XYZ file of C-alpha atoms in Angstrom:
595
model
C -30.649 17.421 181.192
C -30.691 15.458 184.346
C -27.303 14.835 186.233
C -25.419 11.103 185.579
C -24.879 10.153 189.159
C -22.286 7.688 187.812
C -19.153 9.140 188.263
C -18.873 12.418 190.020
C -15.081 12.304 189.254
C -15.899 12.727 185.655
C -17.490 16.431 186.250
C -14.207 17.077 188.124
C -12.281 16.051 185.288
C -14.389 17.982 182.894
C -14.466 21.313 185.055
C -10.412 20.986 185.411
C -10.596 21.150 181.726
C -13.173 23.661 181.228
C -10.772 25.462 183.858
C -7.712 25.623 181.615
C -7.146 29.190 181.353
C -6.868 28.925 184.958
C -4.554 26.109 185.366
C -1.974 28.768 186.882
C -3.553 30.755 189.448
C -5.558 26.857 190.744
C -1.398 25.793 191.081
C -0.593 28.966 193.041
C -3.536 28.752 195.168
C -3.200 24.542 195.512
C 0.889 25.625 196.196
C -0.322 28.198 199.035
C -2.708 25.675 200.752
C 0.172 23.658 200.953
C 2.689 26.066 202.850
C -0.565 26.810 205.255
C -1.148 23.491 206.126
C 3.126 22.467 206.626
C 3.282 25.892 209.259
C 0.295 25.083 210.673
C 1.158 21.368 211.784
C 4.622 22.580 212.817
C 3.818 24.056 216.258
C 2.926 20.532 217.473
C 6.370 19.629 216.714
C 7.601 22.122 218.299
C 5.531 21.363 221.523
C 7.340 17.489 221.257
C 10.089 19.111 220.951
C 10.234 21.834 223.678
C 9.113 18.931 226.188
C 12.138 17.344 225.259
C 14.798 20.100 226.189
C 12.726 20.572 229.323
C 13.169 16.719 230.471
C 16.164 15.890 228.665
C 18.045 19.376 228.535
C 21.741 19.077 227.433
C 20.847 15.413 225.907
C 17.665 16.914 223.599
C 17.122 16.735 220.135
C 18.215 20.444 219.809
C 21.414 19.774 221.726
C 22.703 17.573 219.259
C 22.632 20.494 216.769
C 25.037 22.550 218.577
C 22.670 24.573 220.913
C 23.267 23.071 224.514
C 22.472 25.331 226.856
C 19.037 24.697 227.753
C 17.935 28.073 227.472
C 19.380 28.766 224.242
C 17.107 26.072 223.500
C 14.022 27.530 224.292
C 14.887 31.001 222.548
C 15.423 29.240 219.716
C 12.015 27.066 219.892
C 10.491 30.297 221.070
C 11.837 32.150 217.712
C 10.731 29.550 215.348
C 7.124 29.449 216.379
C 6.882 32.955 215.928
C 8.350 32.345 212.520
C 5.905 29.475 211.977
C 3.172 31.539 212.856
C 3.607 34.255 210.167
C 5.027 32.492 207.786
C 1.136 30.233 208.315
C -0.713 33.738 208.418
C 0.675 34.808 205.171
C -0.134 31.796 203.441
C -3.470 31.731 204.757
C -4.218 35.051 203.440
C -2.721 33.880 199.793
C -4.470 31.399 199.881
C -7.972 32.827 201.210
C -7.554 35.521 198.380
C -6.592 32.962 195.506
C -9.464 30.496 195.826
C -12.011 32.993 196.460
C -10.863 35.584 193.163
C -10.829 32.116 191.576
C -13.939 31.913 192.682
C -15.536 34.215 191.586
C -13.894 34.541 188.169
C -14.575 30.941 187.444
C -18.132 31.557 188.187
C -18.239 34.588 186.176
C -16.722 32.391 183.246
C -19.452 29.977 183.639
C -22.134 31.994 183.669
C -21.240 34.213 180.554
C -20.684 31.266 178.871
C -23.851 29.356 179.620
C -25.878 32.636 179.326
C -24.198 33.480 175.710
C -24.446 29.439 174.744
C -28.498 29.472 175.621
C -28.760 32.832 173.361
C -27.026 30.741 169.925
C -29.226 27.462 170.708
C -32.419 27.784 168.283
C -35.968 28.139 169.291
C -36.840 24.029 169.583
C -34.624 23.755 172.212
C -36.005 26.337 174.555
C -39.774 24.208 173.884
C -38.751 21.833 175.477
C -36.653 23.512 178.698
C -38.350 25.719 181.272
C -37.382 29.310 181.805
C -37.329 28.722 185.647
C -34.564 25.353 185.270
C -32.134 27.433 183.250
C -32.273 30.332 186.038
C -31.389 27.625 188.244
C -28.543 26.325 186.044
C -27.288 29.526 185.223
C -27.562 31.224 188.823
C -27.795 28.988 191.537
C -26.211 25.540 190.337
C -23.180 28.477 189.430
C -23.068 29.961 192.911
C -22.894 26.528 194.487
C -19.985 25.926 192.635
C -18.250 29.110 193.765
C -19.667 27.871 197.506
C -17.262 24.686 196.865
C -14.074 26.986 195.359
C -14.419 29.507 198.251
C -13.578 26.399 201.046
C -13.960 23.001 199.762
C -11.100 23.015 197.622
C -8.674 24.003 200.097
C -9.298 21.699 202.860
C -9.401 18.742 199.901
C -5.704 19.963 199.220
C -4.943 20.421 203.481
C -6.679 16.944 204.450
C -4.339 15.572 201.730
C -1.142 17.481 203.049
C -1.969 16.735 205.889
C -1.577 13.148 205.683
C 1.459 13.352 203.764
C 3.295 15.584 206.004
C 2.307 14.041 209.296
C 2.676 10.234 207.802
C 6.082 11.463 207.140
C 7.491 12.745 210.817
C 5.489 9.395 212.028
C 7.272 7.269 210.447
C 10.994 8.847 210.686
C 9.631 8.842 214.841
C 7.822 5.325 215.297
C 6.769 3.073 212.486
C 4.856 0.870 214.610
C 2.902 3.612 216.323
C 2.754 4.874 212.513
C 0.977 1.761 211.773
C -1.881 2.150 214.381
C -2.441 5.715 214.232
C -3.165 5.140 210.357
C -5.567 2.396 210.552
C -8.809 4.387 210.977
C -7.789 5.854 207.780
C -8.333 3.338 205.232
C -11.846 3.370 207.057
C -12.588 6.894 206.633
C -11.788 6.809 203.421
C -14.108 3.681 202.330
C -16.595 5.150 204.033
C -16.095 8.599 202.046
C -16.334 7.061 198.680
C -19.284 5.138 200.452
C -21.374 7.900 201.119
C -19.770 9.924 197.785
C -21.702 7.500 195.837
C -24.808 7.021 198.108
C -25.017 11.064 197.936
C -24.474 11.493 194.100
C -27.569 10.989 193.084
C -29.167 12.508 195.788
C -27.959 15.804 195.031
C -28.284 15.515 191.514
C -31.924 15.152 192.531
C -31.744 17.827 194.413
C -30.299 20.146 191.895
C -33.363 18.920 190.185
C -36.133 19.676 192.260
C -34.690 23.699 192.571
C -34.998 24.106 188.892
C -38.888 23.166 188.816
C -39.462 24.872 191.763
C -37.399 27.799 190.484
C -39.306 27.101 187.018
C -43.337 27.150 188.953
C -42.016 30.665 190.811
C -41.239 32.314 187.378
C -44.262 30.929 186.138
C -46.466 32.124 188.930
C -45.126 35.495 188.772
C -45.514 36.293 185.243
C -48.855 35.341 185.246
C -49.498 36.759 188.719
C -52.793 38.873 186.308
C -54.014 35.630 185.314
C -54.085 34.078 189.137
C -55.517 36.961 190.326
C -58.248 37.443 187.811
C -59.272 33.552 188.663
C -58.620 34.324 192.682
C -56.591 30.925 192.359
C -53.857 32.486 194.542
C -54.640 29.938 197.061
C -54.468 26.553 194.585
C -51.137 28.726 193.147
C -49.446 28.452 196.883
C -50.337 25.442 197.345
C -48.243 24.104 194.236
C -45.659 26.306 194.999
C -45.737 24.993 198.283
C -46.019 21.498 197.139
C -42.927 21.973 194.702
C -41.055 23.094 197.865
C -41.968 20.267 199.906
C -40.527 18.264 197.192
C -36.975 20.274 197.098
C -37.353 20.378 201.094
C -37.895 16.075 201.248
C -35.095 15.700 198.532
C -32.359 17.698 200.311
C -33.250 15.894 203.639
C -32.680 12.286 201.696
C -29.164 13.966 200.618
C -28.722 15.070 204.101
C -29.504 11.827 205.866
C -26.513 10.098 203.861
C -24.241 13.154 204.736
C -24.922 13.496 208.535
C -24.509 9.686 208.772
C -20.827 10.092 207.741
C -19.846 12.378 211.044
C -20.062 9.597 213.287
C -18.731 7.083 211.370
C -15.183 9.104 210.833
C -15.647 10.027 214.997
C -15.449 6.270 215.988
C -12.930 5.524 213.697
C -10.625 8.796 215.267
C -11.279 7.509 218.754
C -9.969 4.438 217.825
C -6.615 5.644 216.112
C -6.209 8.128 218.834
C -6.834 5.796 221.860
C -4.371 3.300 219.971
C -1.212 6.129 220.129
C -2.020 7.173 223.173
C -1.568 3.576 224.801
C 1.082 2.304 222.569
C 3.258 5.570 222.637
C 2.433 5.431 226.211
C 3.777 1.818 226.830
C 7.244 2.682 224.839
C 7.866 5.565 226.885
C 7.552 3.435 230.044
C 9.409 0.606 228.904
C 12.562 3.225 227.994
C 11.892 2.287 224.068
C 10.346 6.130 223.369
C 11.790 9.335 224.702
C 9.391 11.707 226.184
C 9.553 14.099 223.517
C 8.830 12.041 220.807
C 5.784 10.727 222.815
C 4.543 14.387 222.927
C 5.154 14.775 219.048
C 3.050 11.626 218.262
C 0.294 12.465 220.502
C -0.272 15.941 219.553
C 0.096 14.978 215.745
C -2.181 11.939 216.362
C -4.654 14.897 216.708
C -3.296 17.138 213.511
C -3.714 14.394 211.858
C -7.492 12.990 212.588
C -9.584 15.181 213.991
C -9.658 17.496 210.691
C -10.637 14.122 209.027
C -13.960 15.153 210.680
C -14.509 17.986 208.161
C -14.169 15.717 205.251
C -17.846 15.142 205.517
C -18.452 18.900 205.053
C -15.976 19.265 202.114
C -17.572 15.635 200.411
C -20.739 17.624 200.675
C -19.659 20.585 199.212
C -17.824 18.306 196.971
C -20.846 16.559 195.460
C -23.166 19.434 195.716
C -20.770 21.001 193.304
C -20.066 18.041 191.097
C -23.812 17.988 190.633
C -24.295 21.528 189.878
C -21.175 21.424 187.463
C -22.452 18.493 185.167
C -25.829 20.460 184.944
C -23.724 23.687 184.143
C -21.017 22.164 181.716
C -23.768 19.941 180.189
C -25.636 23.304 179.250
C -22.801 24.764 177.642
C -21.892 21.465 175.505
C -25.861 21.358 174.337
C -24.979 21.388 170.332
C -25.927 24.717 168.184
C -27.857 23.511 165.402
C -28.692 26.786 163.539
C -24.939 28.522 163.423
C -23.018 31.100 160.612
C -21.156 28.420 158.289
C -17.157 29.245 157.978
C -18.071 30.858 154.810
C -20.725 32.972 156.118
C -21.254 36.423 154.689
C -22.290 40.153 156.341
C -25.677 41.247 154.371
C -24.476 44.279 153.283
C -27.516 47.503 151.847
C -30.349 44.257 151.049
C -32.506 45.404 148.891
C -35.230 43.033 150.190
C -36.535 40.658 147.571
C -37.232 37.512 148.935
C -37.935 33.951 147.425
C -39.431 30.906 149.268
C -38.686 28.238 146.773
C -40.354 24.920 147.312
C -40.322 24.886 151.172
C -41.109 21.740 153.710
C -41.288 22.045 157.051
C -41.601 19.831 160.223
C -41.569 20.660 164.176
C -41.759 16.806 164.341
C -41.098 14.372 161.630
C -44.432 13.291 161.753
C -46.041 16.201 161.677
C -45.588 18.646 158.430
C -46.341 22.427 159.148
C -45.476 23.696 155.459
C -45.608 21.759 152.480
C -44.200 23.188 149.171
C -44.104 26.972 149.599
C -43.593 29.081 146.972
C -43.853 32.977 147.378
C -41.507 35.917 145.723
C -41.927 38.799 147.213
C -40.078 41.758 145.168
C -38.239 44.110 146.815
C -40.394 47.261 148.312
C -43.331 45.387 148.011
C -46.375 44.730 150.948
C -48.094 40.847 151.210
C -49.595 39.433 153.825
C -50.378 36.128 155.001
C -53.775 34.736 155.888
C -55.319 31.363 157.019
C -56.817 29.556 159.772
C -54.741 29.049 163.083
C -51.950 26.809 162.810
C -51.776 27.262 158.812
C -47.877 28.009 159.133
C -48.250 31.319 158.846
C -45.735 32.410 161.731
C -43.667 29.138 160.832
C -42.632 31.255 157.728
C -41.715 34.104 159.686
C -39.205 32.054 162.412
C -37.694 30.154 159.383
C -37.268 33.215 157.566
C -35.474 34.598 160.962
C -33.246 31.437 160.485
C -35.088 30.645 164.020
C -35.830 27.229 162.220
C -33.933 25.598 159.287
C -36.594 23.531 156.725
C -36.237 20.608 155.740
C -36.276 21.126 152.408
C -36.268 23.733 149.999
C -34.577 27.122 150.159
C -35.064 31.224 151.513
C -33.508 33.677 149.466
C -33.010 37.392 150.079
C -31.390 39.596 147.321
C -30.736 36.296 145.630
C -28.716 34.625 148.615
C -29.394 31.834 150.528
C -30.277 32.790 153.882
C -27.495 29.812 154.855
C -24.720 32.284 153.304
C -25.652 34.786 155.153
C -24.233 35.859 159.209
C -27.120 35.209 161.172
C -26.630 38.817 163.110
C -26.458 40.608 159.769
C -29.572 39.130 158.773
C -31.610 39.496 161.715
C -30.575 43.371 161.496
C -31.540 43.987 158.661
C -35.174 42.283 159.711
C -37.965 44.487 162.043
C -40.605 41.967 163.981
C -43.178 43.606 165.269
C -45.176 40.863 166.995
C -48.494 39.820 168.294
C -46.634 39.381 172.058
C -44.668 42.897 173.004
C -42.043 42.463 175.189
C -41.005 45.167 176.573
C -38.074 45.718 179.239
C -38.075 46.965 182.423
C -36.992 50.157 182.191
C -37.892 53.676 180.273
C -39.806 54.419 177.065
C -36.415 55.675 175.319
C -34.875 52.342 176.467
C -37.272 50.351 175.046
C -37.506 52.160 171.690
C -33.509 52.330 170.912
C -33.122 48.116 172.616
C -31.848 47.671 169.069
C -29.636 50.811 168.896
C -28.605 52.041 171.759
C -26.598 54.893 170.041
C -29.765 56.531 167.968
C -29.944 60.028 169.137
C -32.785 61.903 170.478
C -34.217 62.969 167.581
C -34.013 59.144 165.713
C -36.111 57.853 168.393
C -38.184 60.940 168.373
C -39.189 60.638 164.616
C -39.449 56.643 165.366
C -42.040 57.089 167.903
C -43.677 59.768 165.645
C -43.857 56.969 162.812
C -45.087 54.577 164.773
C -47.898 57.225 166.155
C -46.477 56.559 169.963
C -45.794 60.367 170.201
C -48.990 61.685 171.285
C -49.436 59.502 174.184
C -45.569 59.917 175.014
C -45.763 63.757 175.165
C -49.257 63.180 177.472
C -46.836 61.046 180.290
C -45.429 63.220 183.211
C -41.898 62.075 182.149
C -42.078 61.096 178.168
C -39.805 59.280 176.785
C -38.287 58.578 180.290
C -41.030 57.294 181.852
C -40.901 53.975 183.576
C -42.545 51.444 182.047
C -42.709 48.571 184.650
C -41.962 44.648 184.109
C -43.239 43.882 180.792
C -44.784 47.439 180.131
C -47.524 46.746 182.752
C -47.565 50.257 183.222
C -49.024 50.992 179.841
C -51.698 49.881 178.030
C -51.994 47.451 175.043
C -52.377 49.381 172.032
C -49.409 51.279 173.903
C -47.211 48.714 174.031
C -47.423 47.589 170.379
C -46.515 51.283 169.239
C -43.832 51.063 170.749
C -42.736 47.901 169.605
C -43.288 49.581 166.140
C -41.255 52.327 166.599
C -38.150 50.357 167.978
C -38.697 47.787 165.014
C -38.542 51.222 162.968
C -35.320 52.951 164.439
C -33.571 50.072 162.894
C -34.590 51.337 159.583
C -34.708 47.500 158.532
C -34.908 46.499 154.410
C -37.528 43.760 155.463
C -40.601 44.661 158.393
C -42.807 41.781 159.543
C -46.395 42.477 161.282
C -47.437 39.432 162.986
C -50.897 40.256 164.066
C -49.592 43.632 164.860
C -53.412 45.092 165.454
C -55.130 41.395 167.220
C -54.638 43.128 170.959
C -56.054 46.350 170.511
C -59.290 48.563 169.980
C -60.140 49.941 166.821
C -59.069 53.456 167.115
C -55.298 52.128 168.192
C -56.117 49.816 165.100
C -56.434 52.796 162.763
C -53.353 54.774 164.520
C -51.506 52.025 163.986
C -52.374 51.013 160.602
C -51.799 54.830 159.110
C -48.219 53.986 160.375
C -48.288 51.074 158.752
C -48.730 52.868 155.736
C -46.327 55.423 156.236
C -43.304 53.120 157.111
C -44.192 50.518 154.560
C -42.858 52.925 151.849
C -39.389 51.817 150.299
C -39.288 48.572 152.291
C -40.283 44.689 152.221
C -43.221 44.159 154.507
C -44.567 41.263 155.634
C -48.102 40.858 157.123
C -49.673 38.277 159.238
C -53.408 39.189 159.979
C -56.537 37.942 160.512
C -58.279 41.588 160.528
C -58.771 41.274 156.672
C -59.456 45.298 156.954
C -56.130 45.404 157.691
C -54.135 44.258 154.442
C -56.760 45.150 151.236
C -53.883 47.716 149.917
C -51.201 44.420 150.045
C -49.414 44.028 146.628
C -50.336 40.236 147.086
C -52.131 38.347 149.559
C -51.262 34.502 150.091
C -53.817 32.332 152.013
C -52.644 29.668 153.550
C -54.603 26.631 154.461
C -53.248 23.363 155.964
C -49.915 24.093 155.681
C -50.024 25.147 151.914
C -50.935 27.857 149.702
C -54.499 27.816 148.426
C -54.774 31.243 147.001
C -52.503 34.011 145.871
C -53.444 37.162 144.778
C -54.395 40.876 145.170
C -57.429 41.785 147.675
C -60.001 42.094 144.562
C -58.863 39.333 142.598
C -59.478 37.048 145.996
C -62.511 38.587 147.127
C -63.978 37.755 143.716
C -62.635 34.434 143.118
C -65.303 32.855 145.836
C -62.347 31.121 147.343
C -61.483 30.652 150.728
C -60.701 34.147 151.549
C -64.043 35.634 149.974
C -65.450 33.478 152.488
C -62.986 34.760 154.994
C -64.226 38.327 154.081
C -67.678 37.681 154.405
C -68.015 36.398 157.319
C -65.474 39.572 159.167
C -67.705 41.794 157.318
C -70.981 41.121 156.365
C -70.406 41.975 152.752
C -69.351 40.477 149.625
C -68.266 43.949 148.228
C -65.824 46.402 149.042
C-alpha cells in the first residue's frame, strides 16, 4: 500500500471528498481566514495613509472625503486601526477554533473509519500487512494530517488572500511598481511546485519507513519473552536501531529538498523588495508618486513577500499530509471481500446441524488446502478433527467462521447457507476456544464477559465454574477482578485457556469449537479442562481439533484428515480397529493397540 508520488493534488481532491460532511464548517473556517488576513494587511494602509495627512494635510487622501482638518484626520485613522485590530483578533480566534475542532473531528472520522474498515477486511488481507504499518496508518499518518489542518490550511488560504488583496491596492496605486513587486512571484511559485514534486516521494518514503519501524517495535515487544530467553536483546536493538537509521536517513533526504526551498523564495523577496523600494523611490522624487502612496507600496511590498517565506513550511506540512492521507484513504477504500449480501438474514435459536458439502479450498490458487469435504455433523452432536499438521484442519474452522469463503462447494447450518446468513449473527452464535488465548489487558471479569459485557455476576460466575477457572479465581487476592497483565502474562497457561473457555461459554453458543484447546498445558489442567469439556458439550454442536487422541475417544464421530482430504470417518473404536491411519496415530501416543 505504498504512496503514488504522482500527483499529490489527487489525495487533496480525494480527502475534500472524503470531507463532505464537512464541506460547511471547512467554508466558515476558509471564510474566517479570509477576514483575518484583509484586517491584518490593513494597518499598512493605514500607515501610507497617515504619512500622507502628515505631509500633505488639507490636500490628503482623507481630505478629499470631507474630513479636512488635519487632526480630524488622525482621530479618524487612529479609530479605524483600533477597529482593524479587533475586528483581526476576532477572526483569528474563529478561525484558530474552526480549523483546529475541524481538526480534530476530521481525524476522529478517519480513524474510526479506518479502524472499523480493517475489522470487516477478512483474514488474507491482514497475512500479508504488518500489525506495526497499520498502527502507523491508523495513528500517526492520522495525526499528521490533523498537524496540517491545525496551521497549514490556513496560511494556504492567507498566502492566497494575501496576494489577491494586496495585488489589488497595487494596482489601483501603481501598475508599474505592481509589475516589479510581482515578479519574484511567478518564481516562488515554480520553485514550489518544484520542490512539491521533488518532496512527494520523499515523504511518501518516509511515511514508509515509520510503519516498519513502527511494525519491528510491536514485534519486539510482544515477543520481548522470546528475546530475552535467547539474550538477543542486543542483535534486537540493533535492528531496531537499524530500522531507525533508515526512517532517520529518509526524513533527512525529504528535508534536504525542503530546507533548499527557504533560500530560494529569500533571493527572490530581496529582489521584488529592492525593485519597489528604488522604483517607488524614483517616482516620488520625480513628483510622479505622492509620499503616501510610496509608504503604502513599501510597507505592502513587505505584507506581501516576506510571508511567502512560510510557504516552505506549509508545502511541507502540505506534502507530509498528502502522503499520510493517500496511505489513510487508500486503507479505507481496500475492498471487503467476505461481507452480509443485501439479502442477508439474522440466525435466529440455530439448532446447530451443520453440513460441509463437497468443499475446495485454496490460500493460493496453486496450492489446494481442502479438497472435497464432506462432513454432517447433527445437531448436539461432538466430532473432532485429526491429521498431521497442515491437513486443513483449522482451514475448516476459519471457513466455517466465514473468515475464508471456498472456492467451491457449500457450509450449511440448520440447513442455510452460511452466505444467507449476517456474518455477526453467525459468529454469535459460534464459541472458539483456541490453541492461542488472547486475553486483554485488563481484569478476569473483563476478560470472561469480552463477548457480553451485560452478563451479571452470577453468569460469569457459573461460566468460570464450567470452565473449572473457579478454583484458581477464588485462590487470587482479588478474584474475578484481578489484573491480568498484557496478554494474561500474569497467569499461567492452563490459566489462560480456562478462561478462554468460560468466556466462549457465557455466550451460551449453539456451535463450540476446541482447537487444540489442551496442546499448552500439563496434564492435570488437561483433565480439569477436559471434565468441562464434557460438561458444556451437553445440548450443543462441538467441534474438536486435537492431536491428544486421549482427548476425543467419547466423539460421536471422528474425521481424520490427511493431505487436505478425509481418509477416515468414524467412531474412536471403529478407527482404532480399522488399522488405518489413526490406529497408527493411537499407537504411537500410547503404546497400545487397545483401549
Amino acid at each position: 500500500m505504498t504512496a503514488d508520488p504522482i500527483n499529490s493534488f489527487a489525495a487533496l481532491r480525494r480527502l475534500i471528498h472524503y470531507a463532505s460532511e464537512y464541506r460547511l464548517r471547512i467554508w466558515f473556517a476558509g471564510f474566517c481566514s479570509v477576514m483575518n488576513k484583509l484586517f491584518d494587511v490593513m494597518p499598512e494602509i493605514l500607515i501610507g495613509i497617515a504619512i500622507d495627512v502628515v505631509v500633505r494635510q488639507q490636500d490628503s487622501f482623507v481630505a478629499a472625503a470631507g474630513i479636512t482638518d488635519p487632526k480630524h484626520q488622525m482621530l479618524l485613522l487612529a479609530l479605524l486601526t483600533l477597529a482593524i485590530w479587533i475586528g483581526e483578533s476576532i477572526f483569528e480566534y474563529l478561525l484558530l477554533v474552526s480549523w483546529r475542532n475541524l481538526a480534530q473531528d476530521l481525524q476522529h472520522k478517519m480513524r474510526i473509519d479506518a479502524y472499523r474498515h480493517t475489522q470487516q477486511l477478512d483474514l488474507a488481507w491482514f497475512e500479508n500487512m504488518r500489525a506495526g504499518t497499520l498502527v502507523a496508518i491508523i495513528n500517526d499518518d492520522v495525526n499528521q494530517l490533523e498537524r496540517f489542518l491545525d496551521n497549514g490550511a490556513n496560511s494556504l488560504i492567507q498566502v492566497a488572500t494575501t496576494l489577491l488583496a494586496v495585488g489589488g491596492v497595487f494596482f489601483a496605486v501603481s501598475p508599474g511598481i505592481a509589475l516589479i513587486a510581482f515578479t519574484p512571484i511567478p518564481v516562488i511559485v515554480i520553485g514550489a511546485f518544484y520542490f512539491q514534486r521533488r518532496a512527494q516521494p520523499l515523504y511518501a518514503d518516509v511515511r514508509e519507513r515509520v510503519g516498519q519501524l513502527a511494525s519491528r517495535l510491536a514485534a519486539n515487544l510482544g515477543a520481548i519473552m522470546t528475546i530475552k530467553s535467547f539474550a538477543t536483546e542486543d542483535k534486537e536493538v540493533a535492528r531496531v536501531a537499524e530500522q531507525s537509521l533508515e526512517y532517520v536517513h529518509a526524513n533527512r533526504r525529504a528535508i534536504r529538498v525542503s530546507s533548499a526551498f527557504i533560500p530560494v523564495i529569500r533571493m527572490a523577496i530581496l529582489a521584488g523588495f529592492v525593485a519597489t523600494f528604488l522604483f517607488g523611490g524614483y517616482q516620488v522624487l520625480n513628483g510622479t508618486l505622492n509620499v503616501g502612496a510610496y509608504g503604502v507600496l513599501v510597507f505592502l511590498t513587505q505584507r506581501l513577500l516576506w510571508p511567502l517565506t512560510d510557504l516552505a513550511n506549509t508545502v511541507d506540512l502540505y506534502e507530509r499530509a498528502m502522503a499520510s492521507t493517500r496511505r489513510i484513504l487508500d486503507l479505507i477504500e481496500v475492498p471487503v471481500k467476505i461481507r452480509d449480501r443485501e439479502d442477508a438474514v439474522a440466525l435466529r435459536d440455530p439448532r446447530g446441524r451443520i453440513e460441509f458439502e463437497n468443499l475446495h479450498f485454496a490460500y493460493r490458487d496453486d496450492v489446494p488446502v481442502l479438497r472435497d469435504i464432506n462432513i454432517d455433523i447433527p445437531a448436539g452432536n461432538t466430532i473432532a478433527l485429526v491429521g498431521q499438521t497442515g491437513s486443513g484442519k483449522s482451514t475448516i474452522i476459519k471457513l466455517l467462521l466465514r473468515f475464508y469463503a471456498p472456492q467451491a462447494g457449500q457450509i450449511r447450518l440448520d440447513e442455510q447457507p452460511l452466505e444467507s446468513l449476517s456474518l455477526d449473527s453467525l459468529r454469535r452464535h459460534i464459541g472458539l476456544v483456541s490453541q492461542d488465548v488472547f486475553l486483554f489487558h485488563g481484569t478476569i471479569r473483563d476478560n470472561i464477559a469480552y463477548g457480553r459485557e451485560d452478563a451479571s455476576e452470577q453468569e460469569i460466575l457459573d461460566a468460570a465454574r464450567a470452565a473449572e477457572a473457579l478454583e484458581f479465581i477464588d485462590r487470587l487476592p482479588d478474584g474475578l477482578n484481578t489484573m491480568v497483565g498484557e496478554q494474561g502474562q500474569k497467569l499461567s497457561g492452563g490459566q489462560r485457556q480456562r478462561l478462554s473457555i468460560a468466556r466462549a461459554l457465557l455466550k451460551d453458543p449453539a456451535v463450540l469449537i476446541l482447537d487444540e484447546a489442551t496442546s499448552a498445558v500439563d496434564n492435570e489442567t488437561e483433565a480439569a479442562i477436559q471434565r468441562s469439556l464434557l460438561k458444556i458439550s451437553q445440548d450443543r454442536t462441538t467441534i474438536v481439533i486435537a492431536h491428544r487422541l486421549s482427548t476425543i475417544v467419547t466423539a460421536d464421530k471422528i474425521y481424520v484428515l490427511d493431505k487436505g482430504a478425509i481418509a477416515e470417518a468414524g467412531t474412536h473404536r471403529q478407527l482404532k480397529d480399522r488399522g488405518g491411519i489413526y490406529s497408527h496415530l493411537w499407537q504411537v501416543q500410547t503404546g497400545r493397540s487397545a483401549d
